[in-house]
mmCIF file of C-alpha atoms and ligand atoms in Angstrom:
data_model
loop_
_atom_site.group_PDB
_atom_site.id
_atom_site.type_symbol
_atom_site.label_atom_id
_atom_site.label_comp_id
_atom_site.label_asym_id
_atom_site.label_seq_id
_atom_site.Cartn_x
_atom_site.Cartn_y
_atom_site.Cartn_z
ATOM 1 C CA UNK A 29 0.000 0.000 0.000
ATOM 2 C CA UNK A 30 1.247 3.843 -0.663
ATOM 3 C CA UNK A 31 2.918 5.251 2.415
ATOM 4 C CA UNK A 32 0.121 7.410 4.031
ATOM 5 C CA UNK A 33 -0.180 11.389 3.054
ATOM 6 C CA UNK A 34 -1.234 13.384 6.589
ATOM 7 C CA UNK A 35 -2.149 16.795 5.999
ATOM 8 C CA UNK A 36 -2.511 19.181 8.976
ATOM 9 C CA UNK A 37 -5.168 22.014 8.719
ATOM 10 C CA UNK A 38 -3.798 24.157 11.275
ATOM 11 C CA UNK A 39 -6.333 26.991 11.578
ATOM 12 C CA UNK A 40 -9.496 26.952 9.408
ATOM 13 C CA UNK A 41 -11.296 30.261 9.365
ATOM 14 C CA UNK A 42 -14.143 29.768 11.378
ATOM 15 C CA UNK A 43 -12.897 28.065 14.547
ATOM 16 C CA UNK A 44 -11.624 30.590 17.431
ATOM 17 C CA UNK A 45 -9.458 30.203 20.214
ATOM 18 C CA UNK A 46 -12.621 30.332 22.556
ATOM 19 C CA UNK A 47 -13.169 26.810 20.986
ATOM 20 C CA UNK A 48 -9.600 25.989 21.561
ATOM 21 C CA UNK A 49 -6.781 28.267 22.687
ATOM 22 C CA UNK A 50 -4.163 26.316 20.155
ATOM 23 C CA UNK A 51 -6.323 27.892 17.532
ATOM 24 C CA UNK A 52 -3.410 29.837 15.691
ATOM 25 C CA UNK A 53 -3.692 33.790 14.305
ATOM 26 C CA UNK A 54 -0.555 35.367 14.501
ATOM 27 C CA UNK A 55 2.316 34.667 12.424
ATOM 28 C CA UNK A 56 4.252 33.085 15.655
ATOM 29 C CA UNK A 57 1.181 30.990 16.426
ATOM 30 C CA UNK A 58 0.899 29.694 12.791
ATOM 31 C CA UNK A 59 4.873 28.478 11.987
ATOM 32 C CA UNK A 60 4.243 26.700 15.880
ATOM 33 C CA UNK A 61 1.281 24.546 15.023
ATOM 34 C CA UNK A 62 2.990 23.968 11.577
ATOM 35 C CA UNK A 63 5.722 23.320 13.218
ATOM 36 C CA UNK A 64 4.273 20.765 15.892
ATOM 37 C CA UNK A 65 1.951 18.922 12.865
ATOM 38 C CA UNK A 66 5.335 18.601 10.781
ATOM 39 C CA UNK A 67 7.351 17.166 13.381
ATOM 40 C CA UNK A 68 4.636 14.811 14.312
ATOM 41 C CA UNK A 69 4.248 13.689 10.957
ATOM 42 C CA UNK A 70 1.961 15.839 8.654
ATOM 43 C CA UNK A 71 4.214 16.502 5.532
ATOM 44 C CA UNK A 72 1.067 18.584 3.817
ATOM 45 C CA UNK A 73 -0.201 22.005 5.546
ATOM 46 C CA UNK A 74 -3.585 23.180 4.749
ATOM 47 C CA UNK A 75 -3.038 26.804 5.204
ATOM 48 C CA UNK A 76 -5.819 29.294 6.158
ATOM 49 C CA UNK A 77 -4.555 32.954 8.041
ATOM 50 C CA UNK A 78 -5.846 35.292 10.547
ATOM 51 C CA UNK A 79 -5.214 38.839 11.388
ATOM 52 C CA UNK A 80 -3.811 38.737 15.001
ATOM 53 C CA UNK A 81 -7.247 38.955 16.528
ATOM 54 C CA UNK A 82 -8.255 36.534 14.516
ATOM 55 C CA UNK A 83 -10.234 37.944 11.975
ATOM 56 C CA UNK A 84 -10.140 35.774 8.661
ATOM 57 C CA UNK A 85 -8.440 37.262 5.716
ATOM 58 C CA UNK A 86 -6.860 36.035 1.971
ATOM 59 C CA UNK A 87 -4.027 38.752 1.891
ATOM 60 C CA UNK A 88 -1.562 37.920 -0.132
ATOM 61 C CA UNK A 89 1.015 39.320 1.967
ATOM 62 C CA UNK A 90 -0.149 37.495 5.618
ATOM 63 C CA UNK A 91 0.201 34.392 3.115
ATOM 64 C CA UNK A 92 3.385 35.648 1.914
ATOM 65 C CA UNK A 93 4.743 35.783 5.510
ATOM 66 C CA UNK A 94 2.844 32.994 6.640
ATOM 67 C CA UNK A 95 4.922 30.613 4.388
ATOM 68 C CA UNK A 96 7.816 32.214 5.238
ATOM 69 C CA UNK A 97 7.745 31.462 8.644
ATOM 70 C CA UNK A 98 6.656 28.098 8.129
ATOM 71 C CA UNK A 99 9.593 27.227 5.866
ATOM 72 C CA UNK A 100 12.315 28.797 8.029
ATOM 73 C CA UNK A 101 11.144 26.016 10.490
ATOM 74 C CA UNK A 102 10.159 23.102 8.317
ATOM 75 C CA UNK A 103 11.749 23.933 4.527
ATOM 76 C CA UNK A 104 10.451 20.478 3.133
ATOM 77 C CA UNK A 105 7.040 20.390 3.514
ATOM 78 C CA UNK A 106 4.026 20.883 1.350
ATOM 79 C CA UNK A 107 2.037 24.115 1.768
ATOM 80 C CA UNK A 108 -0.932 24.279 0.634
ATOM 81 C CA UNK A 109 -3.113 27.401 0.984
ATOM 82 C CA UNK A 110 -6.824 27.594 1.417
ATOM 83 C CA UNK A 111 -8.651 28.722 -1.766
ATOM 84 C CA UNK A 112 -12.129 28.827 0.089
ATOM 85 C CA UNK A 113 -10.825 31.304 2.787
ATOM 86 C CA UNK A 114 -14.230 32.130 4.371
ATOM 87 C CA UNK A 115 -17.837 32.732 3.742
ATOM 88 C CA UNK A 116 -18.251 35.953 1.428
ATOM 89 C CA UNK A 117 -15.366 36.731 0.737
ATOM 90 C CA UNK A 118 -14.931 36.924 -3.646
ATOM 91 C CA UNK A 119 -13.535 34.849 -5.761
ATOM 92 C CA UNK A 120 -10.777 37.401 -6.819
ATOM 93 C CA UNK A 121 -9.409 37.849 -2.788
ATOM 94 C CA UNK A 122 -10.063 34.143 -2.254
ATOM 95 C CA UNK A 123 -7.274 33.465 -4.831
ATOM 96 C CA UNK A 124 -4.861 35.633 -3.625
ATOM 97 C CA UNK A 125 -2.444 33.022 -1.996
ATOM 98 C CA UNK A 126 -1.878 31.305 -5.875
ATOM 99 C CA UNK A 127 -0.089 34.439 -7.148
ATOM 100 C CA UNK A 128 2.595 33.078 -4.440
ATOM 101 C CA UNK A 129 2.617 29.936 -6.640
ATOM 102 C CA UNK A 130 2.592 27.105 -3.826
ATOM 103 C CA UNK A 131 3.084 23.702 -4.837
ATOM 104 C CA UNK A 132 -0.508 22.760 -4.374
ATOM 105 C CA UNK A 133 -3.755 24.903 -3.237
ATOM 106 C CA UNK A 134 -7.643 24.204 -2.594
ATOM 107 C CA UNK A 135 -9.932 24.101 -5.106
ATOM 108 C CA UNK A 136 -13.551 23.454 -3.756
ATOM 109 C CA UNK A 137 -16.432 21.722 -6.018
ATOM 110 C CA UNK A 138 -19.438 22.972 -5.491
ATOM 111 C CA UNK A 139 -21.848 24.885 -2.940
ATOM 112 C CA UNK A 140 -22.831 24.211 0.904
ATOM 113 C CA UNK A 141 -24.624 25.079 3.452
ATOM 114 C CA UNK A 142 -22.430 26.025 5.924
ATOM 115 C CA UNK A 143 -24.546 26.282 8.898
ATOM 116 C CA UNK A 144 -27.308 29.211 9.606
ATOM 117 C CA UNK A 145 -27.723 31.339 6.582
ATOM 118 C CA UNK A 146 -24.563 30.907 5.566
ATOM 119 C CA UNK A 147 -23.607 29.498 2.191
ATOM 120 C CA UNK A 148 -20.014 28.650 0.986
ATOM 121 C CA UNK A 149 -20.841 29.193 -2.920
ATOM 122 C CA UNK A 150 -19.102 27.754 -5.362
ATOM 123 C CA UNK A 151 -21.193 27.999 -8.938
ATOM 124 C CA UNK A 152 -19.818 25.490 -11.552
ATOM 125 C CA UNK A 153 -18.298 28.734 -13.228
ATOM 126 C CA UNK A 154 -16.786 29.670 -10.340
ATOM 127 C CA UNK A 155 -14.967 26.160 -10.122
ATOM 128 C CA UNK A 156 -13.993 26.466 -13.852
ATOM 129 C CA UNK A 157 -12.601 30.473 -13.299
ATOM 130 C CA UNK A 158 -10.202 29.082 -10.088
ATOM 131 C CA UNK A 159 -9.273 25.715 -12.062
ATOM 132 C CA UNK A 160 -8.195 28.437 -15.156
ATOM 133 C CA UNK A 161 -6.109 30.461 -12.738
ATOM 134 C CA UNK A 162 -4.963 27.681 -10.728
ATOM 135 C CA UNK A 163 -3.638 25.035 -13.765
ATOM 136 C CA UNK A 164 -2.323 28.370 -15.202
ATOM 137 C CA UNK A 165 0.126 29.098 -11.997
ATOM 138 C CA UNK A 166 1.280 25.692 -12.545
ATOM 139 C CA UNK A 167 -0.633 24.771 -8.807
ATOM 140 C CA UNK A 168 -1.985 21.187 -8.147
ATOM 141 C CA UNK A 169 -5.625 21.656 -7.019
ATOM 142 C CA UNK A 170 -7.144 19.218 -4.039
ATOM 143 C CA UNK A 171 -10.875 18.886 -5.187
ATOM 144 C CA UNK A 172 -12.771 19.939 -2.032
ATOM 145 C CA UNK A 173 -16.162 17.716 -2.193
ATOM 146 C CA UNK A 174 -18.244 18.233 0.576
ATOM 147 C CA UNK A 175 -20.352 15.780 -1.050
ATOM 148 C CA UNK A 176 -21.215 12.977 -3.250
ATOM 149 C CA UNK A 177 -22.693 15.352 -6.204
ATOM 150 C CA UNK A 178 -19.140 17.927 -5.983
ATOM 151 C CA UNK A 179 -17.445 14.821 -6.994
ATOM 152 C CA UNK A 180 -19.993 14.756 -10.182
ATOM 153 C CA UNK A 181 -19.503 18.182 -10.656
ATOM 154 C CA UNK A 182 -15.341 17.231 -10.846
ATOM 155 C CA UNK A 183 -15.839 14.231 -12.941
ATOM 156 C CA UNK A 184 -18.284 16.318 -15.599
ATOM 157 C CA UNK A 185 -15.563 18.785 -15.860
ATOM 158 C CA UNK A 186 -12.885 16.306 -16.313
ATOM 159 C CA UNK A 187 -14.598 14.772 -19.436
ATOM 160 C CA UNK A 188 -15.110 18.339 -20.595
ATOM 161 C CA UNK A 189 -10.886 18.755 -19.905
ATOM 162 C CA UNK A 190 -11.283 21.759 -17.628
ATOM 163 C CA UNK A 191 -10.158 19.542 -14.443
ATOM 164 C CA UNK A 192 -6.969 17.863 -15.298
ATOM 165 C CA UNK A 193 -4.678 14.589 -14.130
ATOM 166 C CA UNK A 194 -3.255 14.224 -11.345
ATOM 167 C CA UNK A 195 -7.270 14.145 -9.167
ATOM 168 C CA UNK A 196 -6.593 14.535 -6.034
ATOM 169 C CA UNK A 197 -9.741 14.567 -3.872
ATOM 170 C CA UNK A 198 -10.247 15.644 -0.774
ATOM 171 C CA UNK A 199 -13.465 14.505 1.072
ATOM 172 C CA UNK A 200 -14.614 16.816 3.839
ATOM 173 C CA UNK A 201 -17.721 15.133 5.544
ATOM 174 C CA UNK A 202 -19.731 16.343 8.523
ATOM 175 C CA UNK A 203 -19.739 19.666 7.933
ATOM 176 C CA UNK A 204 -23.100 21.097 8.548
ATOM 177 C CA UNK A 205 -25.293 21.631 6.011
ATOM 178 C CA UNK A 206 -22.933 19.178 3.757
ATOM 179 C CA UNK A 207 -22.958 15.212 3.773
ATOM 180 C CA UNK A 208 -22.439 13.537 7.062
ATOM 181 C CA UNK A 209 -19.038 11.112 7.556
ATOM 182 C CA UNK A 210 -21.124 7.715 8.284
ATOM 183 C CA UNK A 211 -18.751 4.221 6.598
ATOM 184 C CA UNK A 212 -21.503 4.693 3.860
ATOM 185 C CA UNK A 213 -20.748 8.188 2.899
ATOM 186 C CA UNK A 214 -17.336 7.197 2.848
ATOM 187 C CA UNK A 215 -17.563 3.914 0.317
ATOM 188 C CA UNK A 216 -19.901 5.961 -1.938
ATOM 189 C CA UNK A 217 -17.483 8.710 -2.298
ATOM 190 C CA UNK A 218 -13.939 6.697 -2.221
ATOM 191 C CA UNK A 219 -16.115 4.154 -5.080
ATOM 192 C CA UNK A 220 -17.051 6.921 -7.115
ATOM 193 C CA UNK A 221 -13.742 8.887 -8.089
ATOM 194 C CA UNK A 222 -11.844 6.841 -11.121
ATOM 195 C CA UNK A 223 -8.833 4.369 -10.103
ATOM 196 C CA UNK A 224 -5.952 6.570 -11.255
ATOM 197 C CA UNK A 225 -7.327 9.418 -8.786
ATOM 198 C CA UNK A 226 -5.852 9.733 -4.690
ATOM 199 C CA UNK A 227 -8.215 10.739 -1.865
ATOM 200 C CA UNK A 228 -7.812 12.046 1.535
ATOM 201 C CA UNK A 229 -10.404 12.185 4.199
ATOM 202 C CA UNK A 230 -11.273 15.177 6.232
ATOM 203 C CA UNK A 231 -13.504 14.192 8.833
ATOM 204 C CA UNK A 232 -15.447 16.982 10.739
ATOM 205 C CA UNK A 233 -15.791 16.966 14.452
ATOM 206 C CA UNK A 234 -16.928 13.825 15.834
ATOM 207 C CA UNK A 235 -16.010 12.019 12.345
ATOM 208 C CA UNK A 236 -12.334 13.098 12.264
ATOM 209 C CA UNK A 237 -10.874 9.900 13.320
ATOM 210 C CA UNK A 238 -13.186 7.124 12.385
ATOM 211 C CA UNK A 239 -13.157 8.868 8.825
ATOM 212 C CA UNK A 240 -8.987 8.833 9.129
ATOM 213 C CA UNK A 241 -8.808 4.813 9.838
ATOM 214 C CA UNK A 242 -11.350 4.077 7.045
ATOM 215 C CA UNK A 243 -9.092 5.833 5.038
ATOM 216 C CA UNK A 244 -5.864 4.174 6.597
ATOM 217 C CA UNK A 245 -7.369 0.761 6.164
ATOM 218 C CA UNK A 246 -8.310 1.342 2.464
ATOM 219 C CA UNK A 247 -5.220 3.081 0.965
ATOM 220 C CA UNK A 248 -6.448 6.501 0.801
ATOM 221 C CA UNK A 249 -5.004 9.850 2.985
ATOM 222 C CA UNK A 250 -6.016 11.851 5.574
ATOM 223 C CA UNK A 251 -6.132 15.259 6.997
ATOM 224 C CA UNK A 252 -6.540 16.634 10.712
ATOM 225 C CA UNK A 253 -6.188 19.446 12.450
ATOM 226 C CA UNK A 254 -8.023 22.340 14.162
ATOM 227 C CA UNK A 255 -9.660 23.325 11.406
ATOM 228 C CA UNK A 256 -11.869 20.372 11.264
ATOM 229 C CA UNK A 257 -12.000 18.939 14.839
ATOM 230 C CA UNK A 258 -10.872 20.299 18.228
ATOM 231 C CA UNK A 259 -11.066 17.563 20.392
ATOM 232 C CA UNK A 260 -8.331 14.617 21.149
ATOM 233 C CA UNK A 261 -10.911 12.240 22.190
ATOM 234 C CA UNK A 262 -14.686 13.626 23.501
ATOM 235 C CA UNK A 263 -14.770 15.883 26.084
ATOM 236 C CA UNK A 264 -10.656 16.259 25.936
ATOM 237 C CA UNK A 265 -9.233 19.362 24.018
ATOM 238 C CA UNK A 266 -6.373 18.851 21.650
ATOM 239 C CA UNK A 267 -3.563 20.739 22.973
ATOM 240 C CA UNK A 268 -2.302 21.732 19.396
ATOM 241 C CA UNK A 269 -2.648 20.299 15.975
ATOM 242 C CA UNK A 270 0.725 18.105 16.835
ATOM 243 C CA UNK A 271 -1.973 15.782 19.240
ATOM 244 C CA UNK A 272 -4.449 15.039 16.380
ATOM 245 C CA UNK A 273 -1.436 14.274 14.088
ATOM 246 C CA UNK A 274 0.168 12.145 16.182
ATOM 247 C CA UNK A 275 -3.369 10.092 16.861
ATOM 248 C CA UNK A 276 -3.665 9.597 13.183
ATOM 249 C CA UNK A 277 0.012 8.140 13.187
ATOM 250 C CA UNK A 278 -0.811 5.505 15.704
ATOM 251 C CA UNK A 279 -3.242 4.755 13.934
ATOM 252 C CA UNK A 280 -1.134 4.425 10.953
ATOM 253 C CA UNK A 281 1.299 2.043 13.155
ATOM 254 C CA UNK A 282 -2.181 -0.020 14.440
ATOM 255 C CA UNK A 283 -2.751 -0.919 10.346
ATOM 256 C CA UNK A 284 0.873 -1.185 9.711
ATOM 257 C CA UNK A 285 0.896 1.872 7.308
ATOM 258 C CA UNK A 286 4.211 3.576 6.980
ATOM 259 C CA UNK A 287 3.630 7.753 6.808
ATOM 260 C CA UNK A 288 5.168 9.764 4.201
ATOM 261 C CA UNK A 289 7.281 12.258 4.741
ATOM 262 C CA UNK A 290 6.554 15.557 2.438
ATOM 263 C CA UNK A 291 9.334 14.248 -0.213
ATOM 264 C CA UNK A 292 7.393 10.600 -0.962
ATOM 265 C CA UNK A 293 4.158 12.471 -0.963
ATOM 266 C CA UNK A 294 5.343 14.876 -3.714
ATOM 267 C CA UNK A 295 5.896 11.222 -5.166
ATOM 268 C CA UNK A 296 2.543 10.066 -4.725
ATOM 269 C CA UNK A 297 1.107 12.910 -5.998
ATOM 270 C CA UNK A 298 3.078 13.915 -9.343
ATOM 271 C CA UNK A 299 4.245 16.795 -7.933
ATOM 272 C CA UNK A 300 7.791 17.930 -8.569
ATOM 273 C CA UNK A 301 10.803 17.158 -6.193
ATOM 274 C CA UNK A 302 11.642 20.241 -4.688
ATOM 275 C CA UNK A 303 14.771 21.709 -4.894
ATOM 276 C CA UNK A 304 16.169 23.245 -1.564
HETATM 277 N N1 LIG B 11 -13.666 28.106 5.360
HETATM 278 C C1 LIG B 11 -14.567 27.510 4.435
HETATM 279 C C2 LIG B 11 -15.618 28.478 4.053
HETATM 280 C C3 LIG B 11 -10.966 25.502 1.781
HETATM 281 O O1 LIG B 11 -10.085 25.725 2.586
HETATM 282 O O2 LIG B 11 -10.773 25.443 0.566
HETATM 283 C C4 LIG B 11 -13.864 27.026 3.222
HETATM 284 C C5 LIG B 11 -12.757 26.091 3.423
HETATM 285 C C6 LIG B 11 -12.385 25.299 2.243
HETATM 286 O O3 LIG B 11 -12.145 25.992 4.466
HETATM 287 ZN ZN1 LIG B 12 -9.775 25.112 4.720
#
């Protein structure tokens, strides 16, 4: 079996440090939880930033120092910026972080609920206007699919050649006002995306692990972190995104799947080696 991809997203927009006070926004807070996820085995970070109070934002240049102090500290790994950034924000600002040409970004597939009257939209032209700039900056895309019919919309737009090889999906389940993370959700979706095509599973809350040994078990990848899922186990707070990382890789051991660090997963995912 492929050596197992762990992504680490360290800081979501939406969750605060009232939820959990390892919640990064500053610049210092950021390059520690990447930090912590790296050394604990992560070799992909799923980047979202904060002002310092922790106001979400796309700027180009908190991205541009974000990386920065994340690859003083860890120059190897993957870093790959959010695309969605947060509810409302455009489509031009959400984009921002792929002028800095990172090795891979998000691209997400479709609309959601998000929980109240919020709605995360992403029209189909909207999908095909961030795959344009995003192929175009050389950037491999993970396909965001909160749900079974984002990972139609991908496939329709692969036959029409506007997503392109290498697929790399991500499935985010639980998220409210999206599909739930049940075993079923997960065999429809991991069945449903074409055999040349990776995966990783983002689990939300209460589906975070479960959703991370499916994925173990069957070959696929996984991401944790803050972002999705504050607790360690229920009722226990993760005391950084190092904790949830580190559960995922004992999990690993359990199944006898070996992690990869950031240089096999460029393997595994076509991307280039990269030259420090
Ligand atoms: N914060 C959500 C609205 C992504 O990073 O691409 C969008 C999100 C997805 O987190
Ligand atoms: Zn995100």
């Amino acid at each position: 079996m492929e050596k197992l991809i762990i992504t680490a997203a360290i800081c979501g927009a939406e969750v605060l440090k009232e939820h959990n006070e390892y919640v990064p926004y500053t610049i210092e807070e950021i390059q520690r939880e990447a930090l912590g996820a790296y050394q604990a085995g992560a070799s992909i970070i799923h980047l979202h930033v904060r002002e310092d109070d922790g106001t979400p934002t796309q700027d180009i240049n908190r991205f541009r120092e974000a990386i920065k102090a994340i690859k003083e500290v860890c120059p190897d790994v993957i870093i790959q910026p959010s695309t969605g950034g947060a509810v409302g924000m455009t489509n031009d600002e959400r984009l921002q972080p792929t002028e800095l040409h990172p090795e891979m970004c998000t691209l997400d597939c479709g609309s959601v609920n998000f929980g109240g009257d919020e709605v995360f939209i992403n029209t189909e032209n909207d999908i095909i206007y961030f795959a344009d700039k995003i192929y175009a900056r050389k950037i491999l895309p993970e396909l965001e699919c909160f749900g079974k019919m984002h990972v139609d919309q991908v496939l329709r737009l692969y036959k029409k050649g506007l997503i392109k090889d290498h697929m790399h999906f991500s499935f985010v389940l639980g998220v409210n006002g999206g599909q739930t993370g049940e075993v079923r959700d997960f065999l429809f979706l991991k069945d449903s995306i074409p055999s040349h095509a990776t995966y990783s599973v983002a689990g939300i809350g209460r589906y975070e692990f479960s959703l991370a040994e499916l994925a173990i078990i069957d070959g696929g990848h996984v991401r944790v972190g803050l972002e999705d899922n504050i607790y360690l186990e229920k009722g226990v707070l993760a005391k950084g995104n190092k904790d949830l990382v580190a559960k995922v890789v004992k999990l690993a051991e359990k199944h006898g799947r070996s992690v990869a660090s950031p240089s096999e997963a460029r393997h595994i995912l076509g991307l280039k080696e990269l030259q420090i």
